[in-house]
mmCIF file with all atom_site columns, C-alpha atoms in Angstrom:
data_model
loop_
_atom_site.group_PDB
_atom_site.id
_atom_site.type_symbol
_atom_site.label_atom_id
_atom_site.label_alt_id
_atom_site.label_comp_id
_atom_site.label_asym_id
_atom_site.label_entity_id
_atom_site.label_seq_id
_atom_site.pdbx_PDB_ins_code
_atom_site.Cartn_x
_atom_site.Cartn_y
_atom_site.Cartn_z
_atom_site.occupancy
_atom_site.B_iso_or_equiv
_atom_site.pdbx_formal_charge
_atom_site.auth_seq_id
_atom_site.auth_comp_id
_atom_site.auth_asym_id
_atom_site.auth_atom_id
_atom_site.pdbx_PDB_model_num
ATOM 1   C CA . MET A 1 1   ? 117.381 124.546 128.309 1.00 59.00 ? 1008 MET A CA 1
ATOM 2   C CA . GLY A 1 2   ? 120.555 122.462 128.045 1.00 69.00 ? 1009 GLY A CA 1
ATOM 3   C CA . ASP A 1 3   ? 123.474 122.973 125.731 1.00 82.00 ? 1010 ASP A CA 1
ATOM 4   C CA . SER A 1 4   ? 122.762 122.006 122.116 1.00 88.00 ? 1011 SER A CA 1
ATOM 5   C CA . ARG A 1 5   ? 126.395 121.375 121.125 1.00 91.00 ? 1012 ARG A CA 1
ATOM 6   C CA . PHE A 1 6   ? 128.114 118.028 120.688 1.00 91.00 ? 1013 PHE A CA 1
ATOM 7   C CA . THR A 1 7   ? 131.427 116.836 119.308 1.00 90.00 ? 1014 THR A CA 1
ATOM 8   C CA . ARG A 1 8   ? 131.768 114.493 116.368 1.00 90.00 ? 1015 ARG A CA 1
ATOM 9   C CA . PRO A 1 9   ? 133.468 111.167 117.002 1.00 88.00 ? 1016 PRO A CA 1
ATOM 10  C CA . GLY A 1 10  ? 136.665 110.336 115.149 1.00 88.00 ? 1017 GLY A CA 1
ATOM 11  C CA . ARG A 1 11  ? 139.216 112.487 113.386 1.00 90.00 ? 1018 ARG A CA 1
ATOM 12  C CA . HIS A 1 12  ? 137.237 114.011 110.524 1.00 90.00 ? 1019 HIS A CA 1
ATOM 13  C CA . SER A 1 13  ? 134.764 116.814 111.176 1.00 89.00 ? 1020 SER A CA 1
ATOM 14  C CA . TYR A 1 14  ? 133.189 117.147 107.701 1.00 92.00 ? 1021 TYR A CA 1
ATOM 15  C CA . ASN A 1 15  ? 129.554 116.182 107.227 1.00 92.00 ? 1022 ASN A CA 1
ATOM 16  C CA . THR A 1 16  ? 130.086 113.865 104.276 1.00 93.00 ? 1023 THR A CA 1
ATOM 17  C CA . ARG A 1 17  ? 127.812 111.007 103.148 1.00 92.00 ? 1024 ARG A CA 1
ATOM 18  C CA . SER A 1 18  ? 129.827 108.456 105.098 1.00 91.00 ? 1025 SER A CA 1
ATOM 19  C CA . ASN A 1 19  ? 130.333 110.639 108.178 1.00 93.00 ? 1026 ASN A CA 1
ATOM 20  C CA . ARG A 1 20  ? 126.775 111.648 109.148 1.00 94.00 ? 1027 ARG A CA 1
ATOM 21  C CA . VAL A 1 21  ? 125.844 111.884 112.847 1.00 95.00 ? 1028 VAL A CA 1
ATOM 22  C CA . ARG A 1 22  ? 122.661 112.546 114.804 1.00 95.00 ? 1029 ARG A CA 1
ATOM 23  C CA . PRO A 1 23  ? 122.635 114.106 118.269 1.00 94.00 ? 1030 PRO A CA 1
ATOM 24  C CA . THR A 1 24  ? 121.389 111.766 120.986 1.00 94.00 ? 1031 THR A CA 1
ATOM 25  C CA . ARG A 1 25  ? 120.626 112.893 124.513 1.00 93.00 ? 1032 ARG A CA 1
ATOM 26  C CA . THR A 1 26  ? 122.281 110.782 127.213 1.00 93.00 ? 1033 THR A CA 1
ATOM 27  C CA . PRO A 1 27  ? 120.737 110.098 130.640 1.00 95.00 ? 1034 PRO A CA 1
ATOM 28  C CA . GLY A 1 28  ? 123.150 112.687 132.094 1.00 89.00 ? 1035 GLY A CA 1
ATOM 29  C CA . GLY A 1 29  ? 121.583 115.390 129.922 1.00 88.00 ? 1036 GLY A CA 1
ATOM 30  C CA . LYS A 1 30  ? 124.493 115.746 127.508 1.00 90.00 ? 1037 LYS A CA 1
ATOM 31  C CA . LEU A 1 31  ? 124.323 115.410 123.745 1.00 93.00 ? 1038 LEU A CA 1
ATOM 32  C CA . ALA A 1 32  ? 126.349 112.599 122.194 1.00 94.00 ? 1039 ALA A CA 1
ATOM 33  C CA . ALA A 1 33  ? 126.859 111.939 118.494 1.00 94.00 ? 1040 ALA A CA 1
ATOM 34  C CA . GLY A 1 34  ? 125.232 108.811 117.086 1.00 94.00 ? 1041 GLY A CA 1
ATOM 35  C CA . LYS A 1 35  ? 126.561 107.576 113.755 1.00 93.00 ? 1042 LYS A CA 1
ATOM 36  C CA . ILE A 1 36  ? 123.968 107.238 110.952 1.00 93.00 ? 1043 ILE A CA 1
ATOM 37  C CA . LYS A 1 37  ? 124.436 104.240 108.665 1.00 89.00 ? 1044 LYS A CA 1
ATOM 38  C CA . LYS A 1 38  ? 124.101 104.739 104.923 1.00 90.00 ? 1045 LYS A CA 1
ATOM 39  C CA . THR A 1 39  ? 120.960 103.257 103.375 1.00 89.00 ? 1046 THR A CA 1
ATOM 40  C CA . THR A 1 40  ? 121.168 100.954 100.362 1.00 92.00 ? 1047 THR A CA 1
ATOM 41  C CA . LYS A 1 41  ? 118.909 100.659 97.338  1.00 93.00 ? 1048 LYS A CA 1
ATOM 42  C CA . GLY A 1 42  ? 117.762 97.297  98.654  1.00 92.00 ? 1049 GLY A CA 1
ATOM 43  C CA . PRO A 1 43  ? 116.753 94.206  96.703  1.00 94.00 ? 1050 PRO A CA 1
ATOM 44  C CA . ARG A 1 44  ? 115.252 94.748  93.247  1.00 95.00 ? 1051 ARG A CA 1
ATOM 45  C CA . CYS A 1 45  ? 112.799 92.814  91.096  1.00 95.00 ? 1052 CYS A CA 1
ATOM 46  C CA . SER A 1 46  ? 114.609 90.647  88.552  1.00 93.00 ? 1053 SER A CA 1
ATOM 47  C CA . ASP A 1 47  ? 112.134 91.551  85.786  1.00 93.00 ? 1054 ASP A CA 1
ATOM 48  C CA . CYS A 1 48  ? 111.092 95.209  86.178  1.00 95.00 ? 1055 CYS A CA 1
ATOM 49  C CA . LYS A 1 49  ? 113.941 96.377  88.485  1.00 95.00 ? 1056 LYS A CA 1
ATOM 50  C CA . CYS A 1 50  ? 111.550 98.033  90.970  1.00 95.00 ? 1057 CYS A CA 1
ATOM 51  C CA . SER A 1 51  ? 112.257 97.894  94.708  1.00 95.00 ? 1058 SER A CA 1
ATOM 52  C CA . LEU A 1 52  ? 110.856 94.810  96.454  1.00 95.00 ? 1059 LEU A CA 1
ATOM 53  C CA . PRO A 1 53  ? 108.339 95.771  99.162  1.00 93.00 ? 1060 PRO A CA 1
ATOM 54  C CA . GLY A 1 54  ? 108.480 93.918  102.471 1.00 93.00 ? 1061 GLY A CA 1
ATOM 55  C CA . ILE A 1 55  ? 112.248 93.381  102.467 1.00 93.00 ? 1062 ILE A CA 1
ATOM 56  C CA . LYS A 1 56  ? 114.643 95.557  104.453 1.00 92.00 ? 1063 LYS A CA 1
ATOM 57  C CA . HIS A 1 57  ? 117.198 97.727  102.645 1.00 94.00 ? 1064 HIS A CA 1
ATOM 58  C CA . LEU A 1 58  ? 120.419 96.385  104.157 1.00 92.00 ? 1065 LEU A CA 1
ATOM 59  C CA . HIS A 1 59  ? 123.951 95.720  102.976 1.00 92.00 ? 1066 HIS A CA 1
ATOM 60  C CA . LYS A 1 60  ? 124.480 92.406  101.176 1.00 91.00 ? 1067 LYS A CA 1
ATOM 61  C CA . SER A 1 61  ? 126.786 91.116  103.907 1.00 93.00 ? 1068 SER A CA 1
ATOM 62  C CA . VAL A 1 62  ? 123.987 91.419  106.509 1.00 93.00 ? 1069 VAL A CA 1
ATOM 63  C CA . TYR A 1 63  ? 121.344 89.329  104.670 1.00 92.00 ? 1070 TYR A CA 1
ATOM 64  C CA . PRO A 1 64  ? 122.842 85.892  105.535 1.00 94.00 ? 1071 PRO A CA 1
ATOM 65  C CA . ASN A 1 65  ? 122.516 86.749  109.253 1.00 95.00 ? 1072 ASN A CA 1
ATOM 66  C CA . LEU A 1 66  ? 118.790 87.540  108.969 1.00 94.00 ? 1073 LEU A CA 1
ATOM 67  C CA . LYS A 1 67  ? 115.958 85.088  109.507 1.00 94.00 ? 1074 LYS A CA 1
ATOM 68  C CA . LYS A 1 68  ? 114.491 83.536  106.369 1.00 93.00 ? 1075 LYS A CA 1
ATOM 69  C CA . ARG A 1 69  ? 111.215 85.403  106.806 1.00 92.00 ? 1076 ARG A CA 1
ATOM 70  C CA . GLU A 1 70  ? 113.107 88.717  106.834 1.00 93.00 ? 1077 GLU A CA 1
ATOM 71  C CA . ARG A 1 71  ? 115.048 87.889  103.658 1.00 92.00 ? 1078 ARG A CA 1
ATOM 72  C CA . ARG A 1 72  ? 112.064 87.015  101.508 1.00 93.00 ? 1079 ARG A CA 1
ATOM 73  C CA . VAL A 1 73  ? 108.284 87.310  101.147 1.00 93.00 ? 1080 VAL A CA 1
ATOM 74  C CA . SER A 1 74  ? 106.231 84.130  101.607 1.00 94.00 ? 1081 SER A CA 1
ATOM 75  C CA . ARG A 1 75  ? 105.142 83.729  97.999  1.00 92.00 ? 1082 ARG A CA 1
ATOM 76  C CA . ALA A 1 76  ? 106.473 82.072  94.848  1.00 92.00 ? 1083 ALA A CA 1
ATOM 77  C CA . TYR A 1 77  ? 109.596 83.962  93.695  1.00 93.00 ? 1084 TYR A CA 1
ATOM 78  C CA . GLY A 1 78  ? 109.438 85.744  97.074  1.00 92.00 ? 1085 GLY A CA 1
ATOM 79  C CA . GLY A 1 79  ? 112.785 87.497  97.432  1.00 92.00 ? 1086 GLY A CA 1
ATOM 80  C CA . SER A 1 80  ? 113.596 87.997  93.763  1.00 94.00 ? 1087 SER A CA 1
ATOM 81  C CA . THR A 1 81  ? 110.488 89.082  91.822  1.00 95.00 ? 1088 THR A CA 1
ATOM 82  C CA . CYS A 1 82  ? 107.683 91.520  92.650  1.00 95.00 ? 1089 CYS A CA 1
ATOM 83  C CA . ALA A 1 83  ? 104.038 90.407  92.863  1.00 94.00 ? 1090 ALA A CA 1
ATOM 84  C CA . ASN A 1 84  ? 102.964 92.058  89.598  1.00 96.00 ? 1091 ASN A CA 1
ATOM 85  C CA . CYS A 1 85  ? 105.671 90.286  87.587  1.00 96.00 ? 1092 CYS A CA 1
ATOM 86  C CA . VAL A 1 86  ? 104.756 86.932  89.172  1.00 96.00 ? 1093 VAL A CA 1
ATOM 87  C CA . LYS A 1 87  ? 101.099 87.544  88.309  1.00 96.00 ? 1094 LYS A CA 1
ATOM 88  C CA . GLU A 1 88  ? 102.071 88.323  84.704  1.00 96.00 ? 1095 GLU A CA 1
ATOM 89  C CA . ARG A 1 89  ? 104.077 85.086  84.494  1.00 96.00 ? 1096 ARG A CA 1
ATOM 90  C CA . ILE A 1 90  ? 101.156 83.022  85.811  1.00 97.00 ? 1097 ILE A CA 1
ATOM 91  C CA . VAL A 1 91  ? 98.663  84.639  83.414  1.00 97.00 ? 1098 VAL A CA 1
ATOM 92  C CA . ARG A 1 92  ? 101.073 84.224  80.469  1.00 97.00 ? 1099 ARG A CA 1
ATOM 93  C CA . ALA A 1 93  ? 101.585 80.522  81.261  1.00 97.00 ? 1100 ALA A CA 1
ATOM 94  C CA . PHE A 1 94  ? 97.828  79.988  81.616  1.00 97.00 ? 1101 PHE A CA 1
ATOM 95  C CA . LEU A 1 95  ? 97.075  81.713  78.298  1.00 97.00 ? 1102 LEU A CA 1
ATOM 96  C CA . LEU A 1 96  ? 99.742  79.649  76.516  1.00 97.00 ? 1103 LEU A CA 1
ATOM 97  C CA . GLU A 1 97  ? 98.179  76.434  77.827  1.00 96.00 ? 1104 GLU A CA 1
ATOM 98  C CA . GLU A 1 98  ? 94.734  77.639  76.741  1.00 96.00 ? 1105 GLU A CA 1
ATOM 99  C CA . GLN A 1 99  ? 96.084  78.466  73.286  1.00 96.00 ? 1106 GLN A CA 1
ATOM 100 C CA . LYS A 1 100 ? 97.576  74.972  72.979  1.00 95.00 ? 1107 LYS A CA 1
ATOM 101 C CA . ALA A 1 101 ? 94.232  73.398  73.976  1.00 95.00 ? 1108 ALA A CA 1
ATOM 102 C CA . VAL A 1 102 ? 92.351  75.528  71.412  1.00 95.00 ? 1109 VAL A CA 1
ATOM 103 C CA . LYS A 1 103 ? 94.808  74.546  68.660  1.00 95.00 ? 1110 LYS A CA 1
ATOM 104 C CA . LYS A 1 104 ? 94.355  70.892  69.554  1.00 94.00 ? 1111 LYS A CA 1
ATOM 105 C CA . VAL A 1 105 ? 90.546  71.159  69.388  1.00 94.00 ? 1112 VAL A CA 1
ATOM 106 C CA . LEU A 1 106 ? 90.698  72.988  66.053  1.00 93.00 ? 1113 LEU A CA 1
ATOM 107 C CA . ALA A 1 107 ? 93.053  70.353  64.645  1.00 93.00 ? 1114 ALA A CA 1
ATOM 108 C CA . GLU A 1 108 ? 90.681  67.562  65.715  1.00 91.00 ? 1115 GLU A CA 1
ATOM 109 C CA . ARG A 1 109 ? 87.714  69.359  64.078  1.00 90.00 ? 1116 ARG A CA 1
ATOM 110 C CA . SER A 1 110 ? 89.582  69.896  60.814  1.00 88.00 ? 1117 SER A CA 1
ATOM 111 C CA . GLY A 1 111 ? 90.766  66.267  60.884  1.00 84.00 ? 1118 GLY A CA 1
ATOM 112 C CA . LYS A 1 112 ? 87.188  64.965  61.096  1.00 79.00 ? 1119 LYS A CA 1
ATOM 113 C CA . LYS A 1 113 ? 86.042  66.950  58.046  1.00 69.00 ? 1120 LYS A CA 1
#
């Protein structure tokens, strides 16, 4: 069994949130320290503030370099609103239109009498 020790890169040896490392075995059999990037909260739904599924949790400065299909989901309101909120909007708009049509029919009936 090889040696399980490795040295941290850089000047600071404390295992803080911004200084996390993971041991990686090199082809020569030694352990080297690989820096772990901090994860972000990722994009959120504009209505319910839940995390958007299907979109990577990256830093804001990285998103412009991604492909369009990685930045959004192929749906109406893809990269900004979750599917449930979009469904609610569609149903609400449909019910409002139905309500307007019913009011119109009722007004025509009362006008005839």
